[in-house]
Amino acid sequence: PNDAQIAQIVVSADRSEISASKLAEEKSKNPEIRDFAKMMIDAHGAVTKKTKDLADRIDLHPKSSDTSRSLAKETKKNAKKLKSLNGESFDKEYIDQMVAGHEKVLETIDRDLIPNAKNPELNSPVEEIRPDVVHHLERAKPLHAKLENPSNSG
């Protein structure tokens, strides 16, 4: 991907996390899920703003790519599934999506974004995002384990 496509991929990934997390804030009764969802909304909202501000500053117009279109399509499919669920089944699916999504984003950052960003002003924020993605994944995995094995929690 070129720089314009990289910017769109970042924004699309953020939209996906924000969309699912807003549903989790509305639907989940689990305080840990709700706290995680709030963290996702805040963190990904900040990244989206930073990416858009940078794009404006360097006159970069985000452009769709196969990767960003795939992310958008997956977001719609995941949202539809989440909307159909409630209670623990919702919580489990939400966290499953967060783990899978963050693993995919890490792979995309390492394989596509960092190696292909030509503008150092774009490459730097992409590199800065990576530890946040790892942190989100590290926060999601224990929740995932707890929901997979409720008898082992607490």
Coordinates of C-alpha atoms in Angstrom, one line a residue:
P1 CA 0.0 0.0 0.0
N2 CA 1.0 3.6 -0.6
D3 CA 0.9 6.3 2.1
A4 CA -2.7 7.4 1.3
Q5 CA -3.9 3.7 1.5
I6 CA -1.9 3.3 4.8
A7 CA -3.8 6.2 6.3
Q8 CA -7.1 4.7 5.2
I9 CA -6.2 1.3 6.7
V10 CA -5.4 2.9 10.0
V11 CA -8.7 4.8 10.0
S12 CA -10.7 1.7 9.0
A13 CA -9.1 -0.4 11.7
D14 CA -9.9 2.2 14.3
R15 CA -13.5 2.5 13.1
S16 CA -13.9 -1.3 13.5
E17 CA -12.7 -1.3 17.1
I18 CA -14.7 1.8 18.0
S19 CA -17.9 0.4 16.4
A20 CA -17.7 -2.9 18.3
S21 CA -16.7 -1.2 21.5
K22 CA -19.6 1.2 21.4
L23 CA -21.9 -1.8 21.2
A24 CA -20.1 -3.4 24.1
E25 CA -20.6 -0.3 26.2
E26 CA -24.3 -0.4 25.4
K27 CA -25.0 -4.1 25.7
S28 CA -22.5 -5.6 28.1
K29 CA -23.4 -6.0 31.8
N30 CA -19.8 -7.1 32.6
P31 CA -17.9 -4.2 34.2
E32 CA -14.5 -5.6 32.9
I33 CA -15.9 -5.7 29.3
R34 CA -17.4 -2.2 29.6
D35 CA -14.0 -0.9 31.0
F36 CA -12.1 -2.5 28.1
A37 CA -14.6 -1.1 25.6
K38 CA -14.2 2.4 27.0
M39 CA -10.4 2.0 26.7
M40 CA -10.8 0.9 23.1
I41 CA -13.1 3.9 22.2
D42 CA -10.8 6.4 23.8
A43 CA -7.5 4.9 22.4
H44 CA -8.8 4.3 18.8
G45 CA -10.6 7.7 18.8
A46 CA -7.3 9.4 19.6
V47 CA -5.5 7.4 16.9
T48 CA -8.1 8.3 14.3
K49 CA -7.9 12.0 15.2
K50 CA -4.1 11.9 15.1
T51 CA -4.1 10.2 11.7
K52 CA -6.6 12.6 10.2
D53 CA -4.7 15.6 11.6
L54 CA -1.5 14.3 10.2
A55 CA -3.1 13.6 6.8
D56 CA -4.4 17.2 6.7
R57 CA -1.0 18.6 7.7
I58 CA 0.9 16.7 5.0
D59 CA -1.9 17.1 2.5
L60 CA -2.4 13.3 2.3
H61 CA -5.9 12.1 1.2
P62 CA -6.7 8.7 2.6
K63 CA -7.5 6.3 -0.2
S64 CA -9.3 3.0 -0.2
S65 CA -7.4 -0.3 -0.8
D66 CA -8.2 -4.0 -0.8
T67 CA -7.1 -4.1 2.9
S68 CA -9.3 -1.1 4.0
R69 CA -12.3 -2.5 2.0
S70 CA -11.8 -5.9 3.6
L71 CA -11.7 -4.3 7.0
A72 CA -14.9 -2.3 6.3
K73 CA -16.7 -5.5 5.1
E74 CA -15.5 -7.5 8.2
T75 CA -16.6 -4.6 10.5
K76 CA -20.2 -4.8 9.1
K77 CA -20.2 -8.6 9.4
N78 CA -18.9 -8.5 13.0
A79 CA -21.3 -5.7 14.0
K80 CA -24.3 -7.7 12.7
K81 CA -23.2 -10.7 14.7
L82 CA -22.7 -8.7 17.9
K83 CA -26.1 -7.0 17.5
S84 CA -27.7 -10.4 17.5
L85 CA -26.2 -11.5 20.8
N86 CA -26.8 -10.7 24.4
G87 CA -25.3 -11.5 27.8
E88 CA -22.3 -13.7 28.1
S89 CA -22.5 -14.8 24.5
F90 CA -22.2 -11.1 23.5
D91 CA -19.2 -10.6 25.8
K92 CA -17.5 -13.7 24.5
E93 CA -18.0 -12.7 20.9
Y94 CA -16.9 -9.2 21.5
I95 CA -13.6 -10.3 23.1
D96 CA -13.1 -12.9 20.5
Q97 CA -13.4 -10.1 17.9
M98 CA -11.0 -7.9 19.8
V99 CA -8.3 -10.6 20.1
A100 CA -8.6 -11.6 16.5
G101 CA -8.8 -8.0 15.3
H102 CA -5.8 -6.9 17.2
E103 CA -3.8 -9.9 16.1
K104 CA -4.7 -9.1 12.5
V105 CA -3.8 -5.4 12.9
L106 CA -0.4 -6.3 14.4
E107 CA 0.3 -8.5 11.4
T108 CA -0.8 -5.8 9.0
I109 CA 1.4 -3.2 10.7
D110 CA 4.4 -5.4 10.5
R111 CA 3.8 -6.8 7.0
D112 CA 2.2 -3.9 5.2
L113 CA 2.3 -0.6 6.9
I114 CA 5.7 0.0 8.5
P115 CA 7.7 -1.5 5.5
N116 CA 5.6 0.5 2.9
A117 CA 5.1 3.9 4.5
K118 CA 7.3 6.3 2.5
N119 CA 6.7 9.6 4.4
P120 CA 8.5 9.5 7.8
E121 CA 5.8 11.6 9.3
L122 CA 3.3 8.8 8.6
N123 CA 5.7 6.0 9.4
S124 CA 6.5 7.3 12.9
P125 CA 2.8 7.3 14.1
V126 CA 2.3 3.8 12.6
E127 CA 5.3 2.6 14.6
E128 CA 4.0 4.4 17.7
I129 CA 0.6 2.6 17.4
R130 CA 2.2 -0.8 17.4
P131 CA 2.9 -0.9 21.2
D132 CA -0.7 0.2 21.9
V133 CA -2.0 -2.6 19.8
V134 CA 0.1 -5.1 21.7
H135 CA -1.1 -3.5 25.0
H136 CA -4.8 -3.9 23.9
L137 CA -4.2 -7.5 22.9
E138 CA -2.5 -8.2 26.3
R139 CA -5.6 -6.6 28.1
A140 CA -8.0 -8.6 25.9
K141 CA -6.4 -12.1 26.3
P142 CA -7.1 -12.5 30.0
L143 CA -10.7 -11.4 29.5
H144 CA -10.9 -13.9 26.7
A145 CA -9.5 -16.7 28.9
K146 CA -11.9 -15.8 31.7
L147 CA -14.9 -15.9 29.4
E148 CA -13.7 -19.2 27.8
N149 CA -13.2 -20.8 31.3
P150 CA -15.6 -19.1 33.7
S151 CA -14.9 -21.7 36.5
N152 CA -11.2 -20.6 36.6
S153 CA -12.0 -16.9 37.3
G154 CA -11.9 -15.2 40.6

